[in-house]
Amino acid sequence: MSELESNMAENGGGAVAPPADVSTAMKVVTPNPETVSAAEALKLEGNALLAESKLGHAVGKYTAAIDLHPTAIYLSNRAFCYVKLEQFGLAILDADMALELDSTYVKAYYRRGSANMALAKFKLAVKDFRKVTKMQPKSKEAAAKLKASEKMQKEAAFAAAIMTDADVPLAEEINPDEIVVDSGYDGPRLGDDGEVTVDFCKAMMARFEEQKLIHKKYIVQILCQVYKALKDSPSLMRLHIPEEEGSHFTVCGDTHGQFYDVLNIFKLNGLPSAKNPYLFNGDFVDRGSFSLEVVTTFLALKLAEPEGIFLTRGNHESKNMNKIYGFEGEVKHKFDQTVMTLFAEVFCWLPLAATLDGGVFVTHGGLPAEDSCKLDDIAAVRRGREPPDSGIMSDLMWSDPQPFTGRSPSKRGVGMAFGPDVTKAFLEGNDLKLLVRSHEVKEEGYLVEHDGKCITVFSAPNYCDQMGNKGAFIRFGSDLEPQFTTFEAVPHPAVRPMAYAGAFGNVMGL
């Protein structure tokens, strides 16, 4: 646990009176002692819920406390919850208001820096962490966060300066045959033709389960092959349920490096095949520390059973997220930068969405910001790049549903929030009946909203080893009616989430 976050939520003695020059963004009326006491009690309830990782409930308690008596502590505590929920836009707003109330409250700078880091706003993150180090000059943790954010700022600037459209991807230049497999390697091997078979996949998964890796040569071969296959795939996949009577199609949500829970999905529902097809809806990596095993399994199965497994891109299949949430560190620990570069190139060619029998629309985040957007517009989105800050690609990967009508700025700081009227209009305008998306942890593993027209499915149970949620997957038959299966987390080796995230692990609240 980090030094600055060792008390996840401030438990200090009582509410702090706000300064007299609070801006109109946070009007504060001096409360009576009873109100102060009631607000403090709500904060303590929120702290207890936060300690149990009941983040949504904790947010509710902090919000009630803020409504009674806004203080920098209460706002910063809620910002901490929002960072852990990846609602970075809301975290920044709360940290801003906390600092209006108390410009010396160090945790508000820290949490705003964390949120800015996650949004790749590295210049702003550096500014916040510099403030933290000035306020706590003896804090080794604060110095580490500043160093990490400065490094990312420099790396981003350098990458932007040298990037050109003429660059040849590594996947098109590297020759896997030049990688020598040492005689002591006792794992599964690909043949001379490099064909990835189901038997190879099964042997590889068994080896992963024993916490062993396959040889780098075979990882490189898989990534180079799947890179070429994905380049030839469309941005919008038009998928179909097998024609055999009783056939179905399974849609899974985020798996986030929880390899042993992925194995459990296959145990419950069978391995992917043309007769038992799956769509995994993004966010295969990050957070969980077996991300390499998860995504390599999916990619190898895609080569072995091309009509048995389909993959869409999530917001965590991107360089910025991978730097912060552990996948890059994991790949470098288990292999090297060459392998990480190949993964990044593969991610850029993942499809963005799919339709199922022309009736169900599946994408990781949510709907585009433009009312006029049609399926053909989604199909025409250019891939082969990192996701931009706005536009159709960004919206599909980042957006979330909201309970009220219309659109609103995203709580995440990227993408949009869309209401039931937006969902209805998009579905009707494209002759669809249902939206399936992922992107958000749900207590039961799924949630049906927007008058039954929007389903969130999340397949990483006990997310980050602390959320206590169930996982779920959806089966669709020929009638396109969703059938839900929920499941609990299974044991995994004692490797904590984000074990390879380095300094960023504590920044993000783990």
Coordinates of C-alpha atoms in Angstrom, one line a residue:
M1 CA 0.0 0.0 0.0
S2 CA 1.4 3.4 -0.9
E3 CA 2.5 5.9 1.6
L4 CA 0.1 8.7 0.5
E5 CA -2.8 6.2 0.2
S6 CA -2.0 4.2 3.3
N7 CA -5.3 5.6 4.7
M8 CA -7.3 5.2 1.5
A9 CA -9.8 7.7 2.8
E10 CA -9.0 10.5 5.2
N11 CA -10.0 9.7 8.7
G12 CA -8.7 12.8 10.3
G13 CA -10.3 14.6 13.2
G14 CA -13.6 16.2 12.0
A15 CA -14.5 18.4 9.1
V16 CA -12.3 21.3 8.2
A17 CA -13.9 24.7 7.9
P18 CA -13.6 26.0 4.3
P19 CA -11.8 29.2 3.5
A20 CA -13.9 32.4 3.2
D21 CA -13.1 32.9 -0.5
V22 CA -14.7 29.8 -1.9
S23 CA -15.7 30.2 -5.6
T24 CA -19.3 30.0 -6.8
A25 CA -18.5 26.5 -8.1
M26 CA -18.8 25.2 -4.5
K27 CA -20.9 27.5 -2.4
V28 CA -20.5 26.7 1.3
V29 CA -22.8 27.8 4.1
T30 CA -21.3 27.5 7.6
P31 CA -23.2 24.5 9.1
N32 CA -24.4 24.0 12.6
P33 CA -22.7 21.4 14.7
E34 CA -25.4 18.8 14.1
T35 CA -24.9 19.0 10.4
V36 CA -21.2 18.7 10.7
S37 CA -21.6 15.6 12.9
A38 CA -24.0 14.0 10.4
A39 CA -21.7 14.7 7.5
E40 CA -18.8 13.2 9.4
A41 CA -20.8 10.1 10.2
L42 CA -21.6 9.7 6.5
K43 CA -17.9 10.1 5.6
L44 CA -17.0 7.3 8.1
E45 CA -19.6 5.1 6.6
G46 CA -18.1 5.8 3.2
N47 CA -14.7 5.0 4.4
A48 CA -15.9 1.6 5.7
L49 CA -17.5 0.8 2.3
L50 CA -14.4 1.9 0.5
A51 CA -12.3 -0.5 2.6
E52 CA -14.7 -3.3 1.5
S53 CA -14.2 -2.1 -2.1
K54 CA -17.9 -1.2 -2.4
L55 CA -17.0 1.8 -4.4
G56 CA -20.4 2.8 -5.7
H57 CA -21.9 2.7 -2.3
A58 CA -19.0 4.6 -0.9
V59 CA -19.5 7.3 -3.5
G60 CA -23.1 7.6 -2.4
K61 CA -22.1 8.2 1.3
Y62 CA -19.5 10.7 0.3
T63 CA -22.0 12.5 -1.9
A64 CA -24.5 12.7 1.0
A65 CA -21.7 14.1 3.2
I66 CA -20.8 16.7 0.6
D67 CA -24.4 17.7 0.2
L68 CA -24.6 18.4 3.9
H69 CA -21.1 20.0 4.4
P70 CA -18.6 20.1 1.5
T71 CA -15.0 19.8 2.5
A72 CA -11.8 19.0 0.7
I73 CA -11.6 15.7 2.6
Y74 CA -15.0 14.5 1.5
L75 CA -14.4 15.6 -2.1
S76 CA -11.0 14.0 -2.2
N77 CA -12.3 10.8 -0.8
R78 CA -14.9 10.6 -3.5
A79 CA -12.2 11.5 -6.1
F80 CA -10.3 8.5 -4.9
C81 CA -13.3 6.2 -5.5
Y82 CA -13.7 7.7 -9.0
V83 CA -10.1 7.0 -9.8
K84 CA -10.5 3.4 -8.8
L85 CA -13.7 3.3 -10.9
E86 CA -11.8 4.8 -13.9
Q87 CA -14.2 7.7 -13.8
F88 CA -11.3 10.1 -14.3
G89 CA -13.4 13.1 -15.5
L90 CA -15.4 13.1 -12.2
A91 CA -12.2 12.6 -10.2
I92 CA -10.7 15.7 -11.7
L93 CA -13.8 17.7 -11.0
D94 CA -13.9 16.6 -7.4
A95 CA -10.2 17.3 -6.9
D96 CA -10.6 20.8 -8.5
M97 CA -13.4 21.5 -6.0
A98 CA -11.4 20.2 -3.1
L99 CA -8.6 22.5 -3.9
E100 CA -10.9 25.4 -4.1
L101 CA -11.9 24.7 -0.6
D102 CA -8.4 23.9 0.6
S103 CA -5.4 24.7 -1.7
T104 CA -3.1 22.9 0.8
Y105 CA -4.8 19.5 0.7
V106 CA -2.1 17.3 -0.8
K107 CA -4.2 14.3 -1.5
A108 CA -6.4 16.3 -3.9
Y109 CA -3.3 17.1 -6.0
Y110 CA -2.3 13.5 -5.9
R111 CA -5.6 12.2 -7.0
R112 CA -6.0 14.8 -9.8
G113 CA -2.5 13.8 -10.9
S114 CA -3.5 10.2 -11.0
A115 CA -6.6 11.0 -13.1
N116 CA -4.6 13.2 -15.5
M117 CA -2.1 10.4 -15.9
A118 CA -4.7 7.9 -16.8
L119 CA -6.1 10.3 -19.5
A120 CA -2.6 10.7 -20.9
K121 CA -2.6 14.4 -19.8
F122 CA 1.0 14.0 -18.8
K123 CA 1.9 17.7 -18.6
L124 CA -0.9 18.3 -16.1
A125 CA 0.0 15.2 -14.1
V126 CA 3.6 16.4 -13.9
K127 CA 2.4 19.7 -12.5
D128 CA 0.2 18.0 -9.9
F129 CA 2.9 15.6 -8.7
R130 CA 5.5 18.4 -8.6
K131 CA 3.1 20.2 -6.2
V132 CA 2.9 17.0 -4.1
T133 CA 6.7 16.7 -3.9
K134 CA 7.0 20.4 -2.8
M135 CA 4.4 19.9 -0.1
Q136 CA 5.9 16.5 1.0
P137 CA 9.6 16.8 0.1
K138 CA 10.6 13.8 2.1
S139 CA 8.1 11.5 0.5
K140 CA 9.8 8.9 -1.6
E141 CA 6.5 7.8 -3.1
A142 CA 5.7 11.3 -4.3
A143 CA 9.2 11.6 -5.9
A144 CA 8.6 8.3 -7.6
K145 CA 5.3 9.4 -9.0
L146 CA 6.8 12.7 -10.3
K147 CA 9.7 10.8 -11.9
A148 CA 7.2 8.3 -13.6
S149 CA 5.0 11.1 -14.9
E150 CA 7.9 13.0 -16.3
K151 CA 9.2 9.9 -18.0
M152 CA 5.8 9.3 -19.7
Q153 CA 5.6 13.0 -20.8
K154 CA 9.1 12.7 -22.4
E155 CA 8.3 9.4 -24.0
A156 CA 5.0 10.7 -25.4
A157 CA 6.7 13.8 -26.8
F158 CA 9.5 11.7 -28.4
A159 CA 7.1 9.2 -29.9
A160 CA 5.0 12.0 -31.5
A161 CA 8.2 13.6 -32.9
I162 CA 9.5 10.5 -34.6
M163 CA 6.2 9.0 -35.8
T164 CA 5.5 9.0 -39.5
D165 CA 3.0 7.2 -41.7
A166 CA 6.0 5.8 -43.6
D167 CA 7.2 3.7 -40.6
V168 CA 7.2 0.0 -41.4
P169 CA 5.5 -2.0 -38.6
L170 CA 7.8 -4.5 -36.8
A171 CA 5.3 -7.3 -37.6
E172 CA 6.1 -6.8 -41.3
E173 CA 9.9 -6.8 -40.8
I174 CA 10.7 -9.3 -38.1
N175 CA 11.7 -12.8 -39.1
P176 CA 10.6 -15.3 -36.4
D177 CA 12.7 -18.0 -38.0
E178 CA 15.8 -16.2 -36.9
I179 CA 14.8 -16.8 -33.2
V180 CA 16.5 -19.9 -32.0
V181 CA 14.7 -22.3 -29.6
D182 CA 17.1 -23.6 -27.1
S183 CA 17.4 -27.3 -26.5
G184 CA 16.2 -27.1 -23.0
Y185 CA 12.8 -25.8 -23.9
D186 CA 10.2 -28.4 -22.9
G187 CA 7.0 -26.6 -24.0
P188 CA 4.7 -26.9 -27.0
R189 CA 6.2 -26.1 -30.4
L190 CA 4.8 -24.9 -33.7
G191 CA 5.8 -26.9 -36.7
D192 CA 8.0 -25.7 -39.5
D193 CA 5.0 -24.2 -41.3
G194 CA 4.1 -22.2 -38.2
E195 CA 0.5 -23.4 -38.2
V196 CA -1.3 -22.8 -34.9
T197 CA -3.6 -25.8 -34.1
V198 CA -6.2 -26.4 -31.4
D199 CA -3.8 -29.0 -29.9
F200 CA -1.1 -26.4 -29.7
C201 CA -3.5 -24.0 -28.0
K202 CA -4.6 -26.6 -25.4
A203 CA -1.0 -27.5 -24.6
M204 CA -0.1 -23.8 -24.4
M205 CA -3.0 -23.1 -22.0
A206 CA -2.0 -26.0 -19.8
R207 CA 1.5 -24.6 -19.7
F208 CA 0.2 -21.1 -18.8
E209 CA -1.9 -22.7 -16.1
E210 CA 1.3 -24.0 -14.6
Q211 CA 2.8 -20.5 -14.7
K212 CA 5.2 -21.4 -17.5
L213 CA 5.7 -19.5 -20.7
I214 CA 6.0 -20.7 -24.3
H215 CA 9.1 -19.8 -26.2
K216 CA 9.5 -16.2 -27.5
K217 CA 9.7 -17.6 -31.1
Y218 CA 6.2 -18.9 -30.9
I219 CA 4.8 -15.7 -29.3
V220 CA 6.4 -13.8 -32.2
Q221 CA 5.0 -16.2 -34.8
I222 CA 1.5 -15.9 -33.3
L223 CA 1.6 -12.1 -33.2
C224 CA 2.9 -11.8 -36.8
Q225 CA 0.3 -14.2 -38.1
V226 CA -2.6 -12.6 -36.3
Y227 CA -1.4 -9.1 -37.3
K228 CA -1.8 -10.1 -40.9
A229 CA -5.2 -11.7 -40.3
L230 CA -6.6 -8.7 -38.5
K231 CA -5.4 -6.2 -41.1
D232 CA -7.6 -8.0 -43.5
S233 CA -10.6 -8.0 -41.2
P234 CA -13.3 -5.2 -41.2
S235 CA -13.8 -2.6 -38.5
L236 CA -17.3 -3.8 -38.1
M237 CA -17.7 -7.6 -38.1
R238 CA -21.0 -9.0 -39.3
L239 CA -21.3 -12.3 -37.4
H240 CA -23.9 -15.0 -37.5
I241 CA -25.1 -17.8 -35.2
P242 CA -24.4 -21.2 -36.6
E243 CA -27.3 -22.6 -38.6
E244 CA -27.5 -26.0 -36.8
E245 CA -30.6 -26.3 -34.6
G246 CA -29.9 -25.4 -31.0
S247 CA -26.7 -23.5 -31.8
H248 CA -25.7 -20.4 -29.9
F249 CA -23.2 -17.5 -29.9
T250 CA -21.5 -16.4 -26.6
V251 CA -20.6 -12.9 -25.8
C252 CA -18.1 -12.1 -23.0
G253 CA -17.1 -8.8 -21.5
D254 CA -13.9 -7.6 -19.9
T255 CA -11.4 -10.3 -18.8
H256 CA -8.6 -8.0 -17.7
G257 CA -5.8 -10.5 -17.3
Q258 CA -7.7 -12.9 -15.2
F259 CA -6.5 -16.0 -17.0
Y260 CA -7.8 -18.5 -14.5
D261 CA -11.3 -17.1 -14.8
V262 CA -11.0 -17.3 -18.6
L263 CA -10.1 -21.0 -18.1
N264 CA -13.3 -21.3 -16.0
I265 CA -15.4 -19.7 -18.7
F266 CA -14.1 -22.4 -21.1
K267 CA -14.8 -25.1 -18.5
L268 CA -18.4 -23.8 -18.1
N269 CA -19.1 -23.1 -21.8
G270 CA -16.7 -25.1 -23.8
L271 CA -13.7 -24.1 -25.9
P272 CA -14.2 -21.8 -28.9
S273 CA -15.0 -23.5 -32.2
A274 CA -17.0 -22.9 -35.3
K275 CA -19.9 -24.7 -33.6
N276 CA -19.4 -22.9 -30.3
P277 CA -18.3 -19.3 -31.3
Y278 CA -17.4 -16.5 -28.9
L279 CA -17.0 -12.8 -29.1
F280 CA -14.7 -11.3 -26.4
N281 CA -15.6 -7.7 -26.1
G282 CA -12.3 -5.9 -25.4
D283 CA -10.2 -5.2 -22.3
F284 CA -8.3 -8.5 -22.4
V285 CA -5.3 -7.0 -20.7
D286 CA -4.3 -4.7 -17.8
R287 CA -5.1 -4.8 -14.1
G288 CA -4.9 -8.6 -13.8
S289 CA -1.3 -9.9 -13.9
F290 CA -1.9 -12.8 -16.2
S291 CA -2.7 -10.5 -19.1
L292 CA -0.2 -12.0 -21.5
E293 CA -1.6 -15.4 -20.9
V294 CA -5.2 -14.2 -21.6
V295 CA -4.5 -12.3 -24.8
T296 CA -2.1 -14.8 -26.2
T297 CA -4.7 -17.5 -25.6
F298 CA -7.3 -15.5 -27.5
L299 CA -5.0 -14.7 -30.4
A300 CA -3.8 -18.2 -30.8
L301 CA -7.3 -19.6 -30.7
K302 CA -8.2 -16.9 -33.4
L303 CA -5.6 -18.5 -35.6
A304 CA -6.6 -22.1 -34.8
E305 CA -10.4 -21.5 -34.9
P306 CA -10.9 -18.3 -37.0
E307 CA -14.7 -18.8 -37.0
G308 CA -14.8 -19.8 -33.4
I309 CA -13.5 -16.7 -31.7
F310 CA -13.9 -13.0 -32.5
L311 CA -12.3 -10.0 -30.7
T312 CA -13.2 -6.3 -30.4
R313 CA -10.9 -3.6 -29.2
G314 CA -11.4 -2.1 -25.7
N315 CA -9.9 1.1 -24.3
H316 CA -7.2 -1.0 -22.6
E317 CA -5.9 -2.3 -25.9
S318 CA -3.8 0.9 -26.2
K319 CA -0.3 2.1 -25.4
N320 CA -1.3 4.7 -22.8
M321 CA -3.4 2.2 -20.8
N322 CA -0.8 -0.5 -21.1
K323 CA 1.9 1.7 -19.7
I324 CA -0.2 2.6 -16.6
Y325 CA -2.2 -0.5 -15.8
G326 CA 0.5 -3.2 -16.0
F327 CA 0.4 -4.9 -19.4
E328 CA 3.6 -3.3 -20.8
G329 CA 5.5 -4.0 -17.6
E330 CA 4.2 -7.6 -17.6
V331 CA 5.3 -8.2 -21.2
K332 CA 8.7 -6.7 -20.6
H333 CA 9.1 -8.9 -17.5
K334 CA 8.1 -12.1 -19.2
F335 CA 9.6 -11.3 -22.6
D336 CA 10.9 -8.0 -23.9
Q337 CA 10.2 -4.7 -25.8
T338 CA 10.1 -6.5 -29.1
V339 CA 7.1 -8.6 -28.0
M340 CA 5.4 -5.5 -26.5
T341 CA 5.8 -3.6 -29.8
L342 CA 4.2 -6.5 -31.7
F343 CA 1.3 -6.6 -29.2
A344 CA 0.7 -2.9 -29.7
E345 CA 0.7 -3.3 -33.4
V346 CA -1.8 -6.1 -33.2
F347 CA -4.1 -4.1 -30.9
C348 CA -4.3 -1.3 -33.5
W349 CA -5.9 -3.7 -36.0
L350 CA -8.6 -5.2 -33.7
P351 CA -12.1 -4.7 -35.0
L352 CA -14.2 -2.0 -33.2
A353 CA -17.7 -3.5 -33.2
A354 CA -19.8 -6.4 -34.5
T355 CA -23.4 -7.2 -35.4
L356 CA -24.9 -10.5 -34.6
D357 CA -27.4 -11.8 -37.1
G358 CA -28.2 -8.2 -38.0
G359 CA -30.0 -7.7 -34.7
V360 CA -27.5 -7.2 -31.9
F361 CA -24.8 -4.5 -31.9
V362 CA -21.7 -5.3 -29.8
T363 CA -19.0 -2.8 -29.0
H364 CA -16.8 -2.3 -25.9
G365 CA -17.8 1.1 -24.7
G366 CA -20.9 2.6 -26.2
L367 CA -22.5 4.6 -29.0
P368 CA -21.1 7.3 -31.2
A369 CA -21.8 10.9 -30.3
E370 CA -23.5 11.8 -33.6
D371 CA -27.2 11.0 -34.0
S372 CA -26.7 10.4 -37.7
C373 CA -24.1 7.6 -37.3
K374 CA -24.9 4.5 -39.3
L375 CA -23.3 1.1 -39.3
D376 CA -21.6 2.0 -42.6
D377 CA -19.9 4.9 -40.8
I378 CA -18.6 2.5 -38.2
A379 CA -17.4 0.1 -40.9
A380 CA -15.5 2.9 -42.5
V381 CA -13.5 3.9 -39.5
R382 CA -9.8 3.8 -40.2
R383 CA -7.8 1.5 -37.8
G384 CA -4.1 0.7 -37.6
R385 CA -3.5 3.5 -35.1
E386 CA -3.8 4.4 -31.5
P387 CA -7.3 5.7 -30.5
P388 CA -7.8 9.4 -30.9
D389 CA -9.3 11.7 -28.2
S390 CA -12.6 12.0 -30.0
G391 CA -14.6 10.6 -32.9
I392 CA -16.3 7.3 -33.6
M393 CA -13.4 5.1 -32.6
S394 CA -13.0 6.9 -29.3
D395 CA -16.8 6.8 -28.6
L396 CA -17.0 3.1 -29.3
M397 CA -14.2 2.3 -26.9
W398 CA -14.9 4.7 -24.1
S399 CA -18.6 5.7 -23.8
D400 CA -21.1 4.6 -21.1
P401 CA -24.9 4.6 -20.8
Q402 CA -26.6 7.0 -18.5
P403 CA -30.2 6.7 -17.0
F404 CA -31.5 10.0 -18.2
T405 CA -32.1 11.2 -21.8
G406 CA -29.7 12.9 -24.1
R407 CA -25.9 12.9 -24.0
S408 CA -23.6 14.3 -21.3
P409 CA -19.8 14.7 -20.9
S410 CA -18.3 11.4 -19.9
K411 CA -17.6 10.7 -16.2
R412 CA -14.4 9.2 -17.5
G413 CA -13.1 12.3 -19.2
V414 CA -13.1 10.6 -22.7
G415 CA -16.1 9.6 -24.8
M416 CA -19.7 10.5 -24.0
A417 CA -22.5 9.3 -21.8
F418 CA -25.7 8.4 -23.7
G419 CA -29.3 8.0 -22.6
P420 CA -32.1 5.5 -23.4
D421 CA -33.4 7.8 -26.1
V422 CA -30.0 7.7 -27.8
T423 CA -29.9 3.9 -27.6
K424 CA -33.4 3.6 -29.0
A425 CA -32.7 6.0 -31.9
F426 CA -29.4 4.3 -32.9
L427 CA -31.0 0.8 -32.8
E428 CA -34.1 1.9 -34.8
G429 CA -32.0 3.9 -37.3
N430 CA -29.9 0.8 -38.0
D431 CA -32.6 -1.9 -37.9
L432 CA -31.2 -3.4 -34.7
K433 CA -32.9 -4.6 -31.5
L434 CA -30.2 -4.7 -28.8
L435 CA -26.9 -3.0 -27.8
V436 CA -24.4 -5.2 -25.9
R437 CA -21.4 -3.5 -24.4
S438 CA -18.9 -4.0 -21.5
H439 CA -16.4 -1.5 -20.0
E440 CA -17.9 -1.4 -16.5
V441 CA -17.8 -3.8 -13.6
K442 CA -21.3 -4.9 -12.5
E443 CA -22.1 -6.6 -9.2
E444 CA -24.0 -9.5 -10.9
G445 CA -21.7 -9.6 -13.9
Y446 CA -24.3 -7.9 -16.1
L447 CA -26.9 -5.2 -16.1
V448 CA -29.9 -4.6 -18.4
E449 CA -31.0 -1.0 -18.8
H450 CA -32.4 1.5 -21.3
D451 CA -35.8 -0.2 -21.3
G452 CA -34.1 -3.6 -22.0
K453 CA -32.3 -2.3 -25.1
C454 CA -28.8 -2.0 -23.5
I455 CA -26.9 -4.8 -21.8
T456 CA -23.5 -4.4 -20.0
V457 CA -21.6 -7.7 -19.6
F458 CA -18.5 -8.0 -17.5
S459 CA -16.5 -11.3 -17.3
A460 CA -13.8 -10.6 -14.7
P461 CA -15.3 -11.8 -11.4
N462 CA -13.9 -10.3 -8.1
Y463 CA -12.3 -7.6 -10.3
C464 CA -8.8 -6.7 -9.1
D465 CA -9.1 -9.3 -6.3
Q466 CA -11.2 -6.8 -4.3
M467 CA -14.5 -5.9 -5.9
G468 CA -16.5 -9.0 -5.0
N469 CA -18.5 -8.9 -8.2
K470 CA -19.6 -11.9 -10.2
G471 CA -18.6 -12.4 -13.8
A472 CA -21.1 -13.2 -16.6
F473 CA -21.4 -14.2 -20.2
I474 CA -24.4 -14.1 -22.6
R475 CA -25.6 -16.8 -24.9
F476 CA -27.7 -15.8 -27.9
G477 CA -29.7 -18.4 -29.8
S478 CA -31.5 -17.9 -33.1
D479 CA -34.2 -15.8 -31.5
L480 CA -31.5 -13.3 -30.3
E481 CA -32.9 -13.4 -26.8
P482 CA -30.0 -13.1 -24.2
Q483 CA -29.5 -15.9 -21.8
F484 CA -27.2 -15.0 -18.9
T485 CA -24.7 -17.2 -17.1
T486 CA -23.1 -15.8 -13.9
F487 CA -20.0 -17.2 -12.2
E488 CA -17.8 -16.6 -9.2
A489 CA -14.0 -16.0 -9.3
V490 CA -11.8 -19.1 -9.1
P491 CA -8.4 -19.3 -7.2
H492 CA -5.3 -18.1 -8.9
P493 CA -1.6 -18.0 -8.0
A494 CA -0.6 -15.4 -5.5
V495 CA 0.3 -12.6 -7.9
R496 CA -1.5 -9.4 -7.1
P497 CA -3.2 -7.3 -9.7
M498 CA -1.0 -4.7 -11.4
A499 CA 2.1 -6.5 -10.0
Y500 CA 4.1 -5.3 -13.1
A501 CA 2.8 -1.7 -13.1
G502 CA 5.7 -0.3 -11.1
A503 CA 5.2 3.2 -9.8
F504 CA 1.8 3.4 -11.5
G505 CA 0.2 0.8 -9.3
N506 CA -0.2 3.1 -6.3
V507 CA -1.1 6.1 -8.5
M508 CA -4.1 4.2 -9.7
G509 CA -5.2 3.1 -6.3
L510 CA -3.8 -0.5 -6.1

